[in-house]
């Protein structure tokens, strides 16, 4: 055979992965192949494949094993919207995308290149886990990847899309990466599957219930995005990348922005007159940020906390906000961890933070205490204190108790703190405060209820406002709500060159 025909034949063989029949079976399950996914993800003609001809030459345990060029994973680099990105895409048609030693080596190779060249790594996961025929070398391959994931954490963005099975120890590579996206109905993640669960705990559960996209998007918070299909998943991947820089030394791409009238009158009427009436903080976000730029992360998990990316005057920011429309915006374990994790990502990758505050406090109760609201609430406090990116706060309404301190108060390093005139910044809500301070007086009053109402009204008048905090300089400016966007554009611009020198240390000890 002539030399170039030989090469063409090998390439054609590699392109087919596990062969036509298995490709058809993949399609029948409603899934795309590894190469089809890459075609959708990468800019046209930009993908350069590496290690296409790698095979599994281990003839020990696997003497009669069929050989496939590529060994179950397509790896390489290319561009996404013009930006260099490294990528691996597991090929389920080859031994169910299971991870052999050469398969792992291919992934490690592109991770090493990504680290050396400062660009994101995206993993498209679709795998039956460890290549069973291989034994311990497969486990070693996983551990090699986990180690690289950890070394790369905070240096380059790492994103995992789960587009098929991801089970057993294999889940821990995505878990270490910055973001996970899952596809509804065709992907699942769990440490042990339904059969093991049934044997050990006698629970009957389907794969979807145990570890499907909806489960992890709403119950566990393991996935940041649940996508309705693979196309949407790939769109989300591209959108996510548009807000983040290539590596920890760079800043995120800046988008074109035409300055205009930045007054937002809708904000003047957003906060209800009654302090206990809910409103949707996402409406405030939509008013403050560039049109349609808000990209919510962890949308269905701990909905009392909102996190996500947006742009202000064309520049990426990360938003951490209480959501008074859900559980009154209270801080609980999940909300704290959600906010903390997002904050740390933004800080690691030079994305300025905007914190919107309307929080009645931490959620009381045995469930919260026994599950560690102390340690978990401290994560948010630690993450916001530790962050050195520009940090702005807008208190729209309540900022009570410990939650005041935690939600990016001046004391933990916020650069500028704004408050609406409706803000209530105090140790606790009026009723709770009065019940404690004036207990005797209320109990002995001729009409305790009337006296209590008088005292609550008095407390509300004197303490439930932003002016005591403004007098101390804890609030830099009380602003008319319609001026919020203008103030934030100017403040983020003013903080563009912020530098903070941290005390010398190996690393901090966030309360895990
Ligand atoms: C080798 C595997 C494989 C594996 C699947 N295949 N998983 N080959 N090692 N782990 C092969 C099958 O033999 C089959 O080959 C092809 O992939 C497709 O598999 P099917 O079973 O036909 O597909 P499907 O019905 O869709 O089921 C997919 C599956 C199932 C749910 C993933 O295959 C499965 O349960 N596989 C085993 C999962 C597992 O136990 N893995 C090890 C976990 S331990 P042919 O030739 O027919 O196409 C682990 C530890 C990691 O992963 C630890 C890291 C620290």
PDB file of C-alpha atoms and ligand atoms in Angstrom, residues 22 29 92 95-96 98 128-133 139 142 146 165 167 169-170 188, ligand 1:
ATOM      1  CA  UNK A  22     -21.831   1.025  17.799  1.00  0.00           C
ATOM      2  CA  UNK A  29     -29.741   6.345  22.681  1.00  0.00           C
ATOM      3  CA  UNK A  92     -18.478   5.475  24.130  1.00  0.00           C
ATOM      4  CA  UNK A  95     -15.273  -0.190  25.215  1.00  0.00           C
ATOM      5  CA  UNK A  96     -17.982   2.138  26.468  1.00  0.00           C
ATOM      6  CA  UNK A  98     -13.856   3.211  29.527  1.00  0.00           C
ATOM      7  CA  UNK A 128     -18.284   3.221  31.651  1.00  0.00           C
ATOM      8  CA  UNK A 129     -15.455   3.975  34.111  1.00  0.00           C
ATOM      9  CA  UNK A 130     -12.279   1.982  34.631  1.00  0.00           C
ATOM     10  CA  UNK A 131     -11.440  -0.376  31.713  1.00  0.00           C
ATOM     11  CA  UNK A 132     -12.287  -3.553  33.540  1.00  0.00           C
ATOM     12  CA  UNK A 133      -9.833  -5.714  31.562  1.00  0.00           C
ATOM     13  CA  UNK A 139      -7.002   3.153  38.455  1.00  0.00           C
ATOM     14  CA  UNK A 142      -7.542   7.996  36.932  1.00  0.00           C
ATOM     15  CA  UNK A 146      -7.075  13.674  39.496  1.00  0.00           C
ATOM     16  CA  UNK A 165     -22.374   7.572  32.298  1.00  0.00           C
ATOM     17  CA  UNK A 167     -19.738   6.461  37.791  1.00  0.00           C
ATOM     18  CA  UNK A 169     -14.274   6.965  41.262  1.00  0.00           C
ATOM     19  CA  UNK A 170     -14.502   8.496  37.773  1.00  0.00           C
ATOM     20  CA  UNK A 188     -25.754  10.324  35.243  1.00  0.00           C
TER      21      UNK A 188
HETATM   22  C1  LIG B   1     -14.576  -2.191  29.601  1.00  0.00           C
HETATM   23  C2  LIG B   1     -16.731  -1.640  29.100  1.00  0.00           C
HETATM   24  C3  LIG B   1     -16.872  -0.990  30.343  1.00  0.00           C
HETATM   25  C4  LIG B   1     -15.757  -0.989  31.219  1.00  0.00           C
HETATM   26  C5  LIG B   1     -18.721  -0.792  29.273  1.00  0.00           C
HETATM   27  N1  LIG B   1     -17.906  -1.492  28.484  1.00  0.00           N
HETATM   28  N2  LIG B   1     -18.120  -0.481  30.427  1.00  0.00           N
HETATM   29  N3  LIG B   1     -15.594  -2.226  28.736  1.00  0.00           N
HETATM   30  N4  LIG B   1     -14.638  -1.595  30.811  1.00  0.00           N
HETATM   31  N5  LIG B   1     -15.815  -0.373  32.392  1.00  0.00           N
HETATM   32  C6  LIG B   1     -18.178  -1.964  27.142  1.00  0.00           C
HETATM   33  C7  LIG B   1     -19.211  -3.075  27.079  1.00  0.00           C
HETATM   34  O1  LIG B   1     -18.571  -4.307  27.253  1.00  0.00           O
HETATM   35  C8  LIG B   1     -19.761  -2.891  25.666  1.00  0.00           C
HETATM   36  O2  LIG B   1     -18.824  -3.425  24.772  1.00  0.00           O
HETATM   37  C9  LIG B   1     -19.725  -1.397  25.476  1.00  0.00           C
HETATM   38  O3  LIG B   1     -18.790  -0.902  26.422  1.00  0.00           O
HETATM   39  C10 LIG B   1     -21.058  -0.732  25.741  1.00  0.00           C
HETATM   40  O4  LIG B   1     -21.558  -1.209  26.989  1.00  0.00           O
HETATM   41  P1  LIG B   1     -23.075  -1.634  27.164  1.00  0.00           P
HETATM   42  O5  LIG B   1     -23.174  -2.286  28.480  1.00  0.00           O
HETATM   43  O6  LIG B   1     -23.534  -2.408  25.976  1.00  0.00           O
HETATM   44  O7  LIG B   1     -23.793  -0.233  27.135  1.00  0.00           O
HETATM   45  P2  LIG B   1     -25.006   0.287  28.008  1.00  0.00           P
HETATM   46  O8  LIG B   1     -26.105  -0.749  28.012  1.00  0.00           O
HETATM   47  O9  LIG B   1     -25.336   1.632  27.510  1.00  0.00           O
HETATM   48  O10 LIG B   1     -24.464   0.383  29.495  1.00  0.00           O
HETATM   49  C11 LIG B   1     -23.437   1.287  29.814  1.00  0.00           C
HETATM   50  C12 LIG B   1     -22.909   1.010  31.235  1.00  0.00           C
HETATM   51  C13 LIG B   1     -22.527  -0.454  31.392  1.00  0.00           C
HETATM   52  C14 LIG B   1     -24.017   1.377  32.223  1.00  0.00           C
HETATM   53  C15 LIG B   1     -21.738   1.962  31.444  1.00  0.00           C
HETATM   54  O11 LIG B   1     -21.712  -0.835  30.285  1.00  0.00           O
HETATM   55  C16 LIG B   1     -21.790  -0.718  32.657  1.00  0.00           C
HETATM   56  O12 LIG B   1     -22.415  -0.829  33.709  1.00  0.00           O
HETATM   57  N6  LIG B   1     -20.469  -0.857  32.541  1.00  0.00           N
HETATM   58  C17 LIG B   1     -19.630  -1.183  33.662  1.00  0.00           C
HETATM   59  C18 LIG B   1     -19.503  -0.020  34.565  1.00  0.00           C
HETATM   60  C19 LIG B   1     -18.512  -0.294  35.659  1.00  0.00           C
HETATM   61  O13 LIG B   1     -18.811  -1.087  36.542  1.00  0.00           O
HETATM   62  N7  LIG B   1     -17.315   0.259  35.514  1.00  0.00           N
HETATM   63  C20 LIG B   1     -16.267   0.088  36.405  1.00  0.00           C
HETATM   64  C21 LIG B   1     -16.608   0.897  37.592  1.00  0.00           C
HETATM   65  S1  LIG B   1     -15.300   0.949  38.751  1.00  0.00           S
HETATM   66  P3  LIG B   1     -19.217  -3.882  23.306  1.00  0.00           P
HETATM   67  O14 LIG B   1     -18.013  -4.599  22.791  1.00  0.00           O
HETATM   68  O15 LIG B   1     -20.422  -4.760  23.460  1.00  0.00           O
HETATM   69  O16 LIG B   1     -19.514  -2.674  22.533  1.00  0.00           O
HETATM   70  C22 LIG B   1     -14.544   2.314  38.307  1.00  0.00           C
HETATM   71  C23 LIG B   1     -13.506   2.694  39.256  1.00  0.00           C
HETATM   72  C24 LIG B   1     -12.900   3.986  38.883  1.00  0.00           C
HETATM   73  O17 LIG B   1     -14.808   2.930  37.355  1.00  0.00           O
HETATM   74  C25 LIG B   1     -12.030   4.354  40.019  1.00  0.00           C
HETATM   75  C26 LIG B   1     -11.303   5.605  39.778  1.00  0.00           C
HETATM   76  C27 LIG B   1     -10.498   5.951  40.963  1.00  0.00           C
END
